[in-house]
Amino acid sequence: MRIISSLLLIFTLTGCQSAYYATMEQVGIHKRDIMTDRVEAASEAQEEASEQFTSALEALSTLTQFDGGELQTMYDTINEQYLDSEEAVENVRDRIGAVEDVSDALFDEWRDELDLYTSASLRRDSERKLKETERSYSQMLAAMKKAESKMTPVLNTLRDNTLYLKHNLNAAAIGSLKSEFAGLEREINRAIKDMKVAIAESDRFLATLNR
């Protein structure tokens, strides 16, 4: 299912959503399955972003300990780390957007189909599970959004450091960046902490969804 989802990701984000979900249902893949797949993909994207931020921090730590060598090479390394971090954050945002899209379709369908029950007890039970799942989803999405918001300051600082180094390739520039390092380290640690919370909330939501 992950392979199918990955191959059709561009279509799902840019094409007609209702047509996409209808087509997937025809081959036995339902909105609940797609939701599960996308939440897992969002968690993986956050984990990858955490690893990339850690890598960028390590590169900057090495830079602040610079005591001679080729500064252009150091800049190239820092710039690559920034570009990789930017890509990782964009991937997280895309994955969260995909989760939001399928959640709207899934919950709308679930609510509409409550009216199809003839058994009052089964309808009540389904409605109860719907509300429980929506609450869990809201908690998960809030955690994802909070973690996403912490990524922007990290990217801003990484970009500032990269640009400063680009235009000041000298030992004095390294000294100036040292004062920025502690703040960046705090920003990255906060972002990683919130991403871990979001990943845990994703696991809880999936347990609720697939119960």
GROMACS .gro file of C-alpha atoms in nm:
model
  211
    1MET     CA    1   0.000   0.000   0.000
    2ARG     CA    2   0.291   0.238   0.079
    3ILE     CA    3   0.423   0.189  -0.275
    4ILE     CA    4   0.087   0.276  -0.428
    5SER     CA    5   0.054   0.580  -0.204
    6SER     CA    6   0.401   0.706  -0.291
    7LEU     CA    7   0.350   0.662  -0.665
    8LEU     CA    8   0.025   0.853  -0.656
    9LEU     CA    9   0.130   1.125  -0.409
   10ILE     CA   10   0.162   1.398  -0.671
   11PHE     CA   11  -0.179   1.310  -0.814
   12THR     CA   12  -0.343   1.312  -0.473
   13LEU     CA   13  -0.203   1.653  -0.387
   14THR     CA   14  -0.286   1.819  -0.718
   15GLY     CA   15  -0.569   1.623  -0.877
   16CYS     CA   16  -0.934   1.569  -0.801
   17GLN     CA   17  -0.944   1.421  -0.454
   18SER     CA   18  -1.288   1.266  -0.474
   19ALA     CA   19  -1.196   1.092  -0.800
   20TYR     CA   20  -0.873   0.966  -0.646
   21TYR     CA   21  -1.045   0.818  -0.340
   22ALA     CA   22  -1.316   0.662  -0.556
   23THR     CA   23  -1.053   0.501  -0.778
   24MET     CA   24  -0.861   0.366  -0.478
   25GLU     CA   25  -1.178   0.218  -0.330
   26GLN     CA   26  -1.239   0.032  -0.653
   27VAL     CA   27  -0.911  -0.153  -0.600
   28GLY     CA   28  -0.989  -0.223  -0.235
   29ILE     CA   29  -0.795   0.061  -0.070
   30HIS     CA   30  -1.028   0.265   0.151
   31LYS     CA   31  -0.988   0.609   0.309
   32ARG     CA   32  -0.902   0.451   0.645
   33ASP     CA   33  -0.615   0.265   0.476
   34ILE     CA   34  -0.495   0.583   0.306
   35MET     CA   35  -0.517   0.773   0.635
   36THR     CA   36  -0.305   0.510   0.808
   37ASP     CA   37  -0.048   0.521   0.530
   38ARG     CA   38  -0.026   0.900   0.531
   39VAL     CA   39   0.002   0.933   0.908
   40GLU     CA   40   0.286   0.681   0.903
   41ALA     CA   41   0.451   0.876   0.620
   42ALA     CA   42   0.417   1.203   0.817
   43SER     CA   43   0.580   1.040   1.120
   44GLU     CA   44   0.866   0.914   0.906
   45ALA     CA   45   0.912   1.261   0.756
   46GLN     CA   46   0.933   1.413   1.105
   47GLU     CA   47   1.186   1.152   1.210
   48GLU     CA   48   1.395   1.228   0.901
   49ALA     CA   49   1.373   1.601   0.975
   50SER     CA   50   1.493   1.538   1.331
   51GLU     CA   51   1.793   1.347   1.198
   52GLN     CA   52   1.867   1.618   0.944
   53PHE     CA   53   1.853   1.894   1.205
   54THR     CA   54   2.092   1.694   1.423
   55SER     CA   55   2.328   1.656   1.126
   56ALA     CA   56   2.315   2.030   1.057
   57LEU     CA   57   2.389   2.105   1.422
   58GLU     CA   58   2.690   1.874   1.416
   59ALA     CA   59   2.823   2.045   1.103
   60LEU     CA   60   2.789   2.387   1.264
   61SER     CA   61   2.953   2.260   1.581
   62THR     CA   62   3.250   2.151   1.372
   63LEU     CA   63   3.254   2.494   1.207
   64THR     CA   64   3.266   2.679   1.540
   65GLN     CA   65   3.573   2.474   1.634
   66PHE     CA   66   3.749   2.573   1.312
   67ASP     CA   67   4.121   2.631   1.368
   68GLY     CA   68   4.254   2.642   1.013
   69GLY     CA   69   4.179   2.483   0.680
   70GLU     CA   70   3.973   2.546   0.368
   71LEU     CA   71   3.681   2.775   0.452
   72GLN     CA   72   3.516   2.725   0.114
   73THR     CA   73   3.485   2.355   0.191
   74MET     CA   74   3.329   2.439   0.528
   75TYR     CA   75   3.082   2.672   0.358
   76ASP     CA   76   2.988   2.407   0.103
   77THR     CA   77   2.916   2.163   0.387
   78ILE     CA   78   2.701   2.413   0.579
   79ASN     CA   79   2.512   2.515   0.266
   80GLU     CA   80   2.440   2.151   0.184
   81GLN     CA   81   2.309   2.096   0.535
   82TYR     CA   82   2.081   2.398   0.504
   83LEU     CA   83   1.942   2.282   0.168
   84ASP     CA   84   1.884   1.931   0.302
   85SER     CA   85   1.708   2.076   0.607
   86GLU     CA   86   1.487   2.294   0.387
   87GLU     CA   87   1.389   1.989   0.182
   88ALA     CA   88   1.317   1.785   0.495
   89VAL     CA   89   1.089   2.056   0.635
   90GLU     CA   90   0.903   2.090   0.307
   91ASN     CA   91   0.848   1.715   0.305
   92VAL     CA   92   0.700   1.733   0.656
   93ARG     CA   93   0.463   2.010   0.547
   94ASP     CA   94   0.353   1.817   0.239
   95ARG     CA   95   0.288   1.504   0.444
   96ILE     CA   96   0.084   1.691   0.703
   97GLY     CA   97  -0.121   1.847   0.424
   98ALA     CA   98  -0.189   1.503   0.280
   99VAL     CA   99  -0.308   1.382   0.621
  100GLU     CA  100  -0.543   1.678   0.655
  101ASP     CA  101  -0.690   1.614   0.311
  102VAL     CA  102  -0.775   1.249   0.368
  103SER     CA  103  -0.905   1.320   0.719
  104ASP     CA  104  -1.169   1.557   0.576
  105ALA     CA  105  -1.281   1.291   0.329
  106LEU     CA  106  -1.280   1.011   0.585
  107PHE     CA  107  -1.472   1.193   0.856
  108ASP     CA  108  -1.725   1.341   0.613
  109GLU     CA  109  -1.798   0.994   0.475
  110TRP     CA  110  -1.823   0.845   0.824
  111ARG     CA  111  -2.074   1.111   0.936
  112ASP     CA  112  -2.282   1.075   0.620
  113GLU     CA  113  -2.300   0.698   0.657
  114LEU     CA  114  -2.434   0.717   1.011
  115ASP     CA  115  -2.773   0.790   0.853
  116LEU     CA  116  -2.765   0.460   0.668
  117TYR     CA  117  -2.792   0.248   0.985
  118THR     CA  118  -3.120   0.081   1.068
  119SER     CA  119  -2.988  -0.046   1.401
  120ALA     CA  120  -2.996   0.232   1.661
  121SER     CA  121  -2.741   0.059   1.886
  122LEU     CA  122  -2.490   0.009   1.605
  123ARG     CA  123  -2.537   0.368   1.495
  124ARG     CA  124  -2.470   0.496   1.848
  125ASP     CA  125  -2.158   0.282   1.876
  126SER     CA  126  -2.027   0.401   1.538
  127GLU     CA  127  -2.099   0.763   1.629
  128ARG     CA  128  -1.916   0.720   1.958
  129LYS     CA  129  -1.614   0.576   1.779
  130LEU     CA  130  -1.624   0.858   1.526
  131LYS     CA  131  -1.611   1.122   1.799
  132GLU     CA  132  -1.331   0.937   1.977
  133THR     CA  133  -1.132   0.913   1.655
  134GLU     CA  134  -1.188   1.280   1.575
  135ARG     CA  135  -1.066   1.382   1.921
  136SER     CA  136  -0.755   1.171   1.882
  137TYR     CA  137  -0.699   1.312   1.535
  138SER     CA  138  -0.730   1.670   1.661
  139GLN     CA  139  -0.467   1.604   1.930
  140MET     CA  140  -0.235   1.448   1.675
  141LEU     CA  141  -0.277   1.729   1.422
  142ALA     CA  142  -0.218   1.994   1.688
  143ALA     CA  143   0.106   1.819   1.787
  144MET     CA  144   0.214   1.797   1.423
  145LYS     CA  145   0.139   2.165   1.364
  146LYS     CA  146   0.324   2.269   1.679
  147ALA     CA  147   0.632   2.072   1.573
  148GLU     CA  148   0.608   2.218   1.223
  149SER     CA  149   0.599   2.572   1.362
  150LYS     CA  150   0.925   2.509   1.552
  151MET     CA  151   1.099   2.418   1.226
  152THR     CA  152   1.073   2.768   1.078
  153PRO     CA  153   1.305   2.937   1.333
  154VAL     CA  154   1.558   2.658   1.279
  155LEU     CA  155   1.554   2.709   0.902
  156ASN     CA  156   1.578   3.086   0.945
  157THR     CA  157   1.886   3.056   1.163
  158LEU     CA  158   2.047   2.799   0.936
  159ARG     CA  159   1.987   3.027   0.638
  160ASP     CA  160   2.127   3.330   0.823
  161ASN     CA  161   2.441   3.139   0.919
  162THR     CA  162   2.485   3.005   0.567
  163LEU     CA  163   2.447   3.347   0.407
  164TYR     CA  164   2.679   3.512   0.658
  165LEU     CA  165   2.947   3.252   0.598
  166LYS     CA  166   2.902   3.282   0.220
  167HIS     CA  167   2.979   3.655   0.226
  168ASN     CA  168   3.242   3.644   0.500
  169LEU     CA  169   3.474   3.355   0.431
  170ASN     CA  170   3.729   3.437   0.699
  171ALA     CA  171   3.822   3.332   1.050
  172ALA     CA  172   3.651   3.638   1.202
  173ALA     CA  173   3.321   3.519   1.059
  174ILE     CA  174   3.355   3.193   1.250
  175GLY     CA  175   3.384   3.387   1.573
  176SER     CA  176   3.064   3.575   1.495
  177LEU     CA  177   2.876   3.252   1.427
  178LYS     CA  178   2.981   3.103   1.759
  179SER     CA  179   2.746   3.340   1.939
  180GLU     CA  180   2.460   3.212   1.722
  181PHE     CA  181   2.532   2.847   1.785
  182ALA     CA  182   2.382   2.822   2.136
  183GLY     CA  183   2.054   2.974   2.018
  184LEU     CA  184   2.037   2.740   1.721
  185GLU     CA  185   2.106   2.442   1.943
  186ARG     CA  186   1.812   2.538   2.166
  187GLU     CA  187   1.583   2.585   1.864
  188ILE     CA  188   1.678   2.247   1.720
  189ASN     CA  189   1.633   2.070   2.053
  190ARG     CA  190   1.288   2.225   2.095
  191ALA     CA  191   1.189   2.124   1.742
  192ILE     CA  192   1.311   1.767   1.790
  193LYS     CA  193   1.130   1.741   2.124
  194ASP     CA  194   0.801   1.853   1.967
  195MET     CA  195   0.849   1.618   1.672
  196LYS     CA  196   0.890   1.328   1.913
  197VAL     CA  197   0.563   1.429   2.082
  198ALA     CA  198   0.391   1.446   1.743
  199ILE     CA  199   0.520   1.101   1.650
  200ALA     CA  200   0.389   0.959   1.978
  201GLU     CA  201   0.050   1.122   1.914
  202SER     CA  202   0.050   0.968   1.566
  203ASP     CA  203   0.100   0.623   1.717
  204ARG     CA  204  -0.188   0.683   1.958
  205PHE     CA  205  -0.414   0.804   1.679
  206LEU     CA  206  -0.339   0.502   1.462
  207ALA     CA  207  -0.421   0.274   1.755
  208THR     CA  208  -0.756   0.455   1.792
  209LEU     CA  209  -0.827   0.454   1.417
  210ASN     CA  210  -0.754   0.084   1.370
  211ARG     CA  211  -0.908  -0.040   1.694
   0.00000   0.00000   0.00000
